[in-house]
Tab-separated table of C-alpha atoms in Angstrom:
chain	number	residue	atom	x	y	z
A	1	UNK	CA	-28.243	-24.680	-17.391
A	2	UNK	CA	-24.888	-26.206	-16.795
A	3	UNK	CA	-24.710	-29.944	-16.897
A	4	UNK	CA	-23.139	-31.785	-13.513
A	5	UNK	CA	-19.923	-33.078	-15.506
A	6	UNK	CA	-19.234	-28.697	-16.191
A	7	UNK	CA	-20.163	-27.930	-12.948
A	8	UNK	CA	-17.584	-30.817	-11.797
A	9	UNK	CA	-15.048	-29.165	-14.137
A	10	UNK	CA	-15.738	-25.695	-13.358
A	11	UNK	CA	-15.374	-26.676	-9.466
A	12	UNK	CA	-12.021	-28.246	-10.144
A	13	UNK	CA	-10.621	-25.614	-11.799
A	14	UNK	CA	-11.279	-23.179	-9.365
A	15	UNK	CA	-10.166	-24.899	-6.707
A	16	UNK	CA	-6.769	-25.140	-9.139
A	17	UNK	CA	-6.889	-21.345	-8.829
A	18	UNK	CA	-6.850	-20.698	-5.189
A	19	UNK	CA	-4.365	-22.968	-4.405
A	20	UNK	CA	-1.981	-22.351	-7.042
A	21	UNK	CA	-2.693	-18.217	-5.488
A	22	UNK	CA	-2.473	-19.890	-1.785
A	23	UNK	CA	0.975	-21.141	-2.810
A	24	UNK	CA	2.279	-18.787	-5.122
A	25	UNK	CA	1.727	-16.251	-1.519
A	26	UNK	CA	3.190	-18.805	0.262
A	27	UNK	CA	6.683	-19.061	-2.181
A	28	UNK	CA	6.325	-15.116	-1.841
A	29	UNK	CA	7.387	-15.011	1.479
A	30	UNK	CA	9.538	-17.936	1.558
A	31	UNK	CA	11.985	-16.226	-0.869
A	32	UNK	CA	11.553	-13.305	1.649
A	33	UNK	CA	12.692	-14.849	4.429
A	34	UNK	CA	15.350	-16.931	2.368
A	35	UNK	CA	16.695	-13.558	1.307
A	36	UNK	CA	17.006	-11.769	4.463
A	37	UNK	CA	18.653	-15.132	5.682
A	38	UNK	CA	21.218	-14.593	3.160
A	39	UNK	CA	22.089	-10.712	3.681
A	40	UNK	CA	22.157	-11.232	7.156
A	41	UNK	CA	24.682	-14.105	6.652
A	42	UNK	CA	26.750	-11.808	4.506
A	43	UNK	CA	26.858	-9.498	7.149
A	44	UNK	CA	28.320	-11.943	9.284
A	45	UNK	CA	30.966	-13.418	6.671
A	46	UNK	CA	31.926	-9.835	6.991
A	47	UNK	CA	32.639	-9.370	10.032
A	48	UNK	CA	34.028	-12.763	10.342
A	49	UNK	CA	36.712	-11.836	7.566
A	50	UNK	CA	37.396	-8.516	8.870
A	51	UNK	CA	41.133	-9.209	9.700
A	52	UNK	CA	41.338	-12.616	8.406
A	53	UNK	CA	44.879	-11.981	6.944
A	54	UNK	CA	45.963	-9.567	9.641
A	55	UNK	CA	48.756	-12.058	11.929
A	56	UNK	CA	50.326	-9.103	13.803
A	57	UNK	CA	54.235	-9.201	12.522
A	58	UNK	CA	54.871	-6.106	9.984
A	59	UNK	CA	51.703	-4.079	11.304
A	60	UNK	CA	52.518	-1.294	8.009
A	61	UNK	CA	52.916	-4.104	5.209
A	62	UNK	CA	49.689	-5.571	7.067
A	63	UNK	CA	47.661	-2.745	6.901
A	64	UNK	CA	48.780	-2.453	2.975
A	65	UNK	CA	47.406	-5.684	2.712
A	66	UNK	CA	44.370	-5.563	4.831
A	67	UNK	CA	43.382	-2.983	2.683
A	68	UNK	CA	43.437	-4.778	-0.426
A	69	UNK	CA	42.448	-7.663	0.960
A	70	UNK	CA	39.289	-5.798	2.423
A	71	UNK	CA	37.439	-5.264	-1.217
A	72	UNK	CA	39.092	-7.924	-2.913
A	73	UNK	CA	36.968	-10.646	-5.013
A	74	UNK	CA	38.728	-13.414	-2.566
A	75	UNK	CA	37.166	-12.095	0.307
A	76	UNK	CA	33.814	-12.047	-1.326
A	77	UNK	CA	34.031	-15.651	-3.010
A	78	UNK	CA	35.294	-16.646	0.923
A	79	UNK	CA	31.987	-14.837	2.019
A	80	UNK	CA	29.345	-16.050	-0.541
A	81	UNK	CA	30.884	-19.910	-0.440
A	82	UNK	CA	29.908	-19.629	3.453
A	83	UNK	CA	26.172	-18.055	3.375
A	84	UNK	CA	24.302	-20.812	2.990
A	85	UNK	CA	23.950	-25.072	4.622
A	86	UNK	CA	25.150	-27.453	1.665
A	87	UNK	CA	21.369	-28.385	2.350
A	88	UNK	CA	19.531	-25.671	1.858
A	89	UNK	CA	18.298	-25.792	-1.681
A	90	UNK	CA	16.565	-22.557	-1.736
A	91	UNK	CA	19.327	-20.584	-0.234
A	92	UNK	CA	22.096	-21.910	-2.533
A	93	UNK	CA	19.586	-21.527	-5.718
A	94	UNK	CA	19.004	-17.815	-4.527
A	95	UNK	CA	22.843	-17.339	-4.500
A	96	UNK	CA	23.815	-18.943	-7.613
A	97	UNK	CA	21.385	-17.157	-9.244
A	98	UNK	CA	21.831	-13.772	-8.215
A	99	UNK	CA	26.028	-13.762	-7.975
A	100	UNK	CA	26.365	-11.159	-10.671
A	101	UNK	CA	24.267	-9.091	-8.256
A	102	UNK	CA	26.596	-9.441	-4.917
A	103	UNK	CA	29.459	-8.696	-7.317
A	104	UNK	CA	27.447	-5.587	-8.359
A	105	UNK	CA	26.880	-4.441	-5.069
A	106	UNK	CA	30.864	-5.840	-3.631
A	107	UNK	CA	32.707	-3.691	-6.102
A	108	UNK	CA	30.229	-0.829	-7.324
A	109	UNK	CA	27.591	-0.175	-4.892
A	110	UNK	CA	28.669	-1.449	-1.232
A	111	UNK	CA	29.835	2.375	-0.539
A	112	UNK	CA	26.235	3.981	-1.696
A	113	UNK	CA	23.883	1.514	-0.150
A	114	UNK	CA	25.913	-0.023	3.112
A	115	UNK	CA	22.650	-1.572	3.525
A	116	UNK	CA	22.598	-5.062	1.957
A	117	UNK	CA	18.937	-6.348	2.703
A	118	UNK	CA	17.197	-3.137	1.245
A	119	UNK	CA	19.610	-3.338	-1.875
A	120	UNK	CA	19.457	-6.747	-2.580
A	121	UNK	CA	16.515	-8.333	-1.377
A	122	UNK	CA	14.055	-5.236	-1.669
A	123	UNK	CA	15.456	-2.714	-4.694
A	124	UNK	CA	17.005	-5.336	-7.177
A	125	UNK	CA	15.374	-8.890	-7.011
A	126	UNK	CA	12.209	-7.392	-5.329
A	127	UNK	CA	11.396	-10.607	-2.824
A	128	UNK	CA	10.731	-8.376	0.269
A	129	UNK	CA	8.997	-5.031	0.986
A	130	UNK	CA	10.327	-2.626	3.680
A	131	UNK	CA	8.713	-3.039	7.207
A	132	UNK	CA	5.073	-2.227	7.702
A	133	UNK	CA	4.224	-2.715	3.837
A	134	UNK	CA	3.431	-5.978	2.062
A	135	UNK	CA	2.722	-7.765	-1.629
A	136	UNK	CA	3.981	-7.001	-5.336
A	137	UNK	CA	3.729	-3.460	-4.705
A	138	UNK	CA	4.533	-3.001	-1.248
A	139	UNK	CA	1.443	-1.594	0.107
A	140	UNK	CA	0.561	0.177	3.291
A	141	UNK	CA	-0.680	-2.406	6.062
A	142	UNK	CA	-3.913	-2.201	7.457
A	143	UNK	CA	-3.529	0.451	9.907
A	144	UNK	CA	-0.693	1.978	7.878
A	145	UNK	CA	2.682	1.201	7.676
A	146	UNK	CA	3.920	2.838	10.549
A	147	UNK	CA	1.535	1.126	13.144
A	148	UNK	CA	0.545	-1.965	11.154
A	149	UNK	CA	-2.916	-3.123	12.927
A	150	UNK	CA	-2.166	-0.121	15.004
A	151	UNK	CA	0.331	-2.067	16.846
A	152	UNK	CA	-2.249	-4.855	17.988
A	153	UNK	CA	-1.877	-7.395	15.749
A	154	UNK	CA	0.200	-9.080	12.607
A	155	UNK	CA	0.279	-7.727	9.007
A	156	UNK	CA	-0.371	-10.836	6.879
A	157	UNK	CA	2.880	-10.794	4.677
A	158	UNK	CA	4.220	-7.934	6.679
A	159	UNK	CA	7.753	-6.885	4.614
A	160	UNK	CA	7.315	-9.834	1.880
A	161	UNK	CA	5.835	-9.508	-1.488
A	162	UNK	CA	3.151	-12.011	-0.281
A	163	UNK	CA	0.406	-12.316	1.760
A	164	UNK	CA	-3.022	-9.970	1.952
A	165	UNK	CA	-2.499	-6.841	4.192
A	166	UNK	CA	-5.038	-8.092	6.675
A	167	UNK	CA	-4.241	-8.113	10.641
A	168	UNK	CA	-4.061	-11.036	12.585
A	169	UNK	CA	-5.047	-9.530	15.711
A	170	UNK	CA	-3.380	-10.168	19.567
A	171	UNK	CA	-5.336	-11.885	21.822
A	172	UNK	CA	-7.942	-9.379	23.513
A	173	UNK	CA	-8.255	-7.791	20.327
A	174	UNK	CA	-10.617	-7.838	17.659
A	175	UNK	CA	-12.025	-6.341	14.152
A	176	UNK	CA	-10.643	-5.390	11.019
A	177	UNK	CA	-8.504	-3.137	12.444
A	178	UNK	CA	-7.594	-4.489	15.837
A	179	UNK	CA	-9.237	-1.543	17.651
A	180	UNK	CA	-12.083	-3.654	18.917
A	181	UNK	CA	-12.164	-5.988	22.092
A	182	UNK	CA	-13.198	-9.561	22.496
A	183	UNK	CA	-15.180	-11.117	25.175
A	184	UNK	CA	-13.725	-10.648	28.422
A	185	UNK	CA	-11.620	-7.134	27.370
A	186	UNK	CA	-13.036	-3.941	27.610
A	187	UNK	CA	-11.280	-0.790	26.072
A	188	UNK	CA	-9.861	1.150	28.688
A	189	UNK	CA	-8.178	3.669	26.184
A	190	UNK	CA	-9.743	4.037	22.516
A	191	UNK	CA	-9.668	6.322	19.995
A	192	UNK	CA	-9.393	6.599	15.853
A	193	UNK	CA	-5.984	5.108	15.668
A	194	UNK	CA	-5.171	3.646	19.594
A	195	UNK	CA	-6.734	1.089	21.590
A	196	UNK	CA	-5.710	-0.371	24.320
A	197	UNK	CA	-7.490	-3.601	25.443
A	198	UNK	CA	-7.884	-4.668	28.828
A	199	UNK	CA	-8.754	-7.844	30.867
A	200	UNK	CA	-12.330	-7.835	32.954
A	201	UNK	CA	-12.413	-9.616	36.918
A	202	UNK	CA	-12.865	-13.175	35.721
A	203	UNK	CA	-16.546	-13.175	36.622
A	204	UNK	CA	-17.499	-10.910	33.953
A	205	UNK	CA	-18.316	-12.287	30.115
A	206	UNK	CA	-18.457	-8.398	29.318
A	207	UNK	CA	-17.552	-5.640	31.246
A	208	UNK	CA	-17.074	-1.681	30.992
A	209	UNK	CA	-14.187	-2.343	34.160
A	210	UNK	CA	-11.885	-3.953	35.981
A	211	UNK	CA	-13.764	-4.986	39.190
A	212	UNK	CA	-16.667	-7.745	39.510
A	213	UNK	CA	-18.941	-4.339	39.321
A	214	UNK	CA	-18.702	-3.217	36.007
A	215	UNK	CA	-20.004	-6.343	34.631
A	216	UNK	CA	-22.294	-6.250	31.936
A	217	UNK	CA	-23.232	-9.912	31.675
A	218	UNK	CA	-21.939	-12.376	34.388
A	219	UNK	CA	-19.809	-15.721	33.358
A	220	UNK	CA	-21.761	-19.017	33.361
A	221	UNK	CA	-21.121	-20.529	37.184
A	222	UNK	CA	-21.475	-16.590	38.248
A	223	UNK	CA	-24.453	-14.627	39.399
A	224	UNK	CA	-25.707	-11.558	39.720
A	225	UNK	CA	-26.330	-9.584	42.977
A	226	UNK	CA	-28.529	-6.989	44.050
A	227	UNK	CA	-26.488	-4.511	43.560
A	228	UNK	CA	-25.652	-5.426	39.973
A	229	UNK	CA	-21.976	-7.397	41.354
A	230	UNK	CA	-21.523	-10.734	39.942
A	231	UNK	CA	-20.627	-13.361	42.320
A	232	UNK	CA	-19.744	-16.836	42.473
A	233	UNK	CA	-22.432	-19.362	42.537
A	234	UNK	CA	-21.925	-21.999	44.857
A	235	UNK	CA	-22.994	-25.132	42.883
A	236	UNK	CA	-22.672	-27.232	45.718
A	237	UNK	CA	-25.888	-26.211	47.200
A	238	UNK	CA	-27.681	-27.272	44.386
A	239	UNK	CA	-30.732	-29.437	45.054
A	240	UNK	CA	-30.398	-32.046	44.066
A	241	UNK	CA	-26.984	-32.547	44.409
A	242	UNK	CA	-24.370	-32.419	41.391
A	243	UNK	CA	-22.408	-35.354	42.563
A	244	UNK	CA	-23.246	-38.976	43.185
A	245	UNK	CA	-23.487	-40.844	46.317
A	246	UNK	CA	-19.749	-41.601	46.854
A	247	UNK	CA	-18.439	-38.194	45.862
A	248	UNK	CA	-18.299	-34.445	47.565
A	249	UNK	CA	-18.725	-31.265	46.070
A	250	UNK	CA	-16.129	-29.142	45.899
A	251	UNK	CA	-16.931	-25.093	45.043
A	252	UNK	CA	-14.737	-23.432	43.132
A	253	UNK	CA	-14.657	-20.037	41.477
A	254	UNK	CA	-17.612	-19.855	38.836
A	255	UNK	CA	-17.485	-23.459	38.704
A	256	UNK	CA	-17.705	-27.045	41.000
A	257	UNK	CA	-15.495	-30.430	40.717
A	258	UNK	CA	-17.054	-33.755	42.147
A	259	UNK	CA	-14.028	-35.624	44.443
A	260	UNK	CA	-14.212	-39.031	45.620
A	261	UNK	CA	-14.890	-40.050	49.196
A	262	UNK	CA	-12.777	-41.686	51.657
A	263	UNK	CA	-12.738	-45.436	50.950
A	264	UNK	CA	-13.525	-45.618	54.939
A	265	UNK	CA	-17.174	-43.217	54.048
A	266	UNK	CA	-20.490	-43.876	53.107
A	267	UNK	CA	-21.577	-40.904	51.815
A	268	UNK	CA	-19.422	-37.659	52.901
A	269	UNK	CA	-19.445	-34.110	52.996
A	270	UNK	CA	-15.424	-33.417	52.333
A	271	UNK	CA	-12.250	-35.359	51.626
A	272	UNK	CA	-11.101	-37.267	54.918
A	273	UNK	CA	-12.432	-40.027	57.276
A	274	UNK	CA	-13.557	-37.458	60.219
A	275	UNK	CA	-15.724	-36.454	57.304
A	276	UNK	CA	-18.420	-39.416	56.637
A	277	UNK	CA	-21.619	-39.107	56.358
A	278	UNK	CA	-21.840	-42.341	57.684
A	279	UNK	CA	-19.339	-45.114	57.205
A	280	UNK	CA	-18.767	-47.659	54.959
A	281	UNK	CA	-19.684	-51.636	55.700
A	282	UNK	CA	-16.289	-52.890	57.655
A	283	UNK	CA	-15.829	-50.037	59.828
A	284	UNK	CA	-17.302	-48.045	62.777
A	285	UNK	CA	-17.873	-44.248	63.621
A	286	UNK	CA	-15.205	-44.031	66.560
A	287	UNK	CA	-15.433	-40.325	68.394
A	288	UNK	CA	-16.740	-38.722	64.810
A	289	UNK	CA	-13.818	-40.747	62.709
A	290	UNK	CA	-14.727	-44.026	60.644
A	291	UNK	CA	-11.932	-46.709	61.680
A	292	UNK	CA	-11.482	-50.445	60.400
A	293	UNK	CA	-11.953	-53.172	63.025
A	294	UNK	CA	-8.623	-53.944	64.140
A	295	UNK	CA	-8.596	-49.856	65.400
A	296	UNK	CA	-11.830	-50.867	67.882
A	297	UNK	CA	-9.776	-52.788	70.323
A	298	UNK	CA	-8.260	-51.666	73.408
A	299	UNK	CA	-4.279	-51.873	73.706
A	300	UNK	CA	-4.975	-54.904	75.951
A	301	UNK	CA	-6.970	-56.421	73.614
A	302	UNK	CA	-4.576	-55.506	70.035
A	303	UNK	CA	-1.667	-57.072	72.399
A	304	UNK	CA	-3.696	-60.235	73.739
A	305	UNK	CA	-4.389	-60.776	69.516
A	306	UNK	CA	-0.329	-60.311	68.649
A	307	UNK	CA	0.379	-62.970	71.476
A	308	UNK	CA	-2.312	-65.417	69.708
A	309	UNK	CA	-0.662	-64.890	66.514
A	310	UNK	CA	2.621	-65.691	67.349
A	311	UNK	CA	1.909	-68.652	69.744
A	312	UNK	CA	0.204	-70.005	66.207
A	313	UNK	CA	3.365	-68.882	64.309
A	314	UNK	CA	5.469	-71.148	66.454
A	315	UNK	CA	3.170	-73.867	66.592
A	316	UNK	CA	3.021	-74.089	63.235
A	317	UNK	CA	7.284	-74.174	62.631
């Protein structure tokens, strides 16, 4: 039987393992993307340089010189000094490194393979795998590599020499494959290498259709009718009620919210004053509305109070 301090030790040094492998995948596809960064840049520098040294005087002495000018090793050293930020170490380590290679493909292989990425970053320093295909030897995605998670998901280290092959699946979709539904989708097409997941009526947990009907199991705050149709249940008949003394219940779709009462209600049924159960200490049911005081007086009365006032107001200057 092992003793704790090799069981300590033996833990450690797996745990070494998996995350030297979790970052070794990780450097995998960084150098992918790194790479693809600098053929497309190339790209660019070419076009960029295209007719650099064409001014438009002597258009035939131009064109002699274009065309020198078009393969020559200044025009690549002007491309490859511009394809990567001064701070990007990776990108200027990649170049640096590999500049016997762009020279390669400048003056020898540019007219066979046009295609930089797939001869550079694929063929010769073998950091990226063509589309659909992924790791050291560019396998077939799940799903193959034509449809990778039969178009329903993301190859994990889809065209890198990283990652696993496994699908990261849409939303709505499920399974090793991505073929399968989650709760809340039902598969309106399916076969061996399709599916095509759908979104139930928003009272259904599961479903075999679109409407409230083809429910198999209802949502929680939904309910099942007679005729197999789940409905919304309307909380707000509950008994006793959800909400506390000061509050109304307000009934929404497969669910309820608890909203304040008027500050003028004791009690209420809905938002407003005209909708108190009774009112509050301080004011007084007037026609079906709770008021404040000053709103129980008669014009004759409100006006008799504003003289009073401002007889004091003078009395008092």
């Amino acid at each position: 039987m092992l003793s704790f301090r090799q069981l300590l030790w033996l833990f450690f040094n797996l745990a070494f393992i998996l995350l030297s492998q979790c970052t070794h995948a990780k450097d995998l596809k960084s150098s992918c993307h790194t790479c693809k960064q600098i053929a497309d840049n190339f790209i660019k520098g070419l076009d960029q340089t295209k007719k650099q040294n064409f001014g438009g005087g002597n258009t035939a002495w131009e064109e002699r010189a274009l065309s020198k000018y078009e393969t020559s090793e200044i025009r690549l050293v002007e491309i490859l000094e511009n394809l990567c930020e001064s701070s990007s170490f990776d990108c200027n380590h990649m170049v640096e490194e590999h500049e016997d290679h762009f020279e390669t493909w400048w003056f020898k292989r540019q007219k066979k393979h046009p295609d930089l990425y797939k001869w550079f970053c694929i063929d010769t320093i073998n950091v990226c795998c063509l589309k659909g295909t992924f790791g050291p030897d560019c396998n077939a995605c799940v799903g193959g590599s034509e449809r990778p998670c039969h178009g329903n998901g993301v190859c994990d280290g889809d065209g890198t020499r990283g990652g696993n092959g496994r699908c990261n699946c849409d939303h709505g979709y499920k399974g090793e494959f991505c073929l399968d539904c989650i709760d809340g989708y039902f598969n309106e097409i399916r076969n061996d290498t399709f599916s095509l997941c759908t979104e139930c009526h928003s009272s259904c947990k599961t479903c075999t259709g679109l409407t409230n009907e083809d429910c198999e199991k209802c949502k929680t705050g939904w309910g099942e009718d007679d005729e197999g149709a789940c409905l919304d249940v309307n909380e707000c008949l509950n008994d006793p009620p959800l909400c506390k003394e000061d509050q109304y219940c307000l009934n929404t779709d497969g669910s309820f919210s608890c909203k304040g009462c008027d500050k003028v209600c004791s009690g209420c049924t809905e938002a407003g004053p005209d909708k108190c159960q009774s009112c509050a200490p301080g004011y007084q049911d007037t026609e079906g509305t709770c008021t404040g005081r000053e709103s129980w007086l008669t014009w004759e009365d409100q006006h008799e109070v504003y003289r009073k006032s401002n007889r004091l107001l003078a009395t008092s200057l």
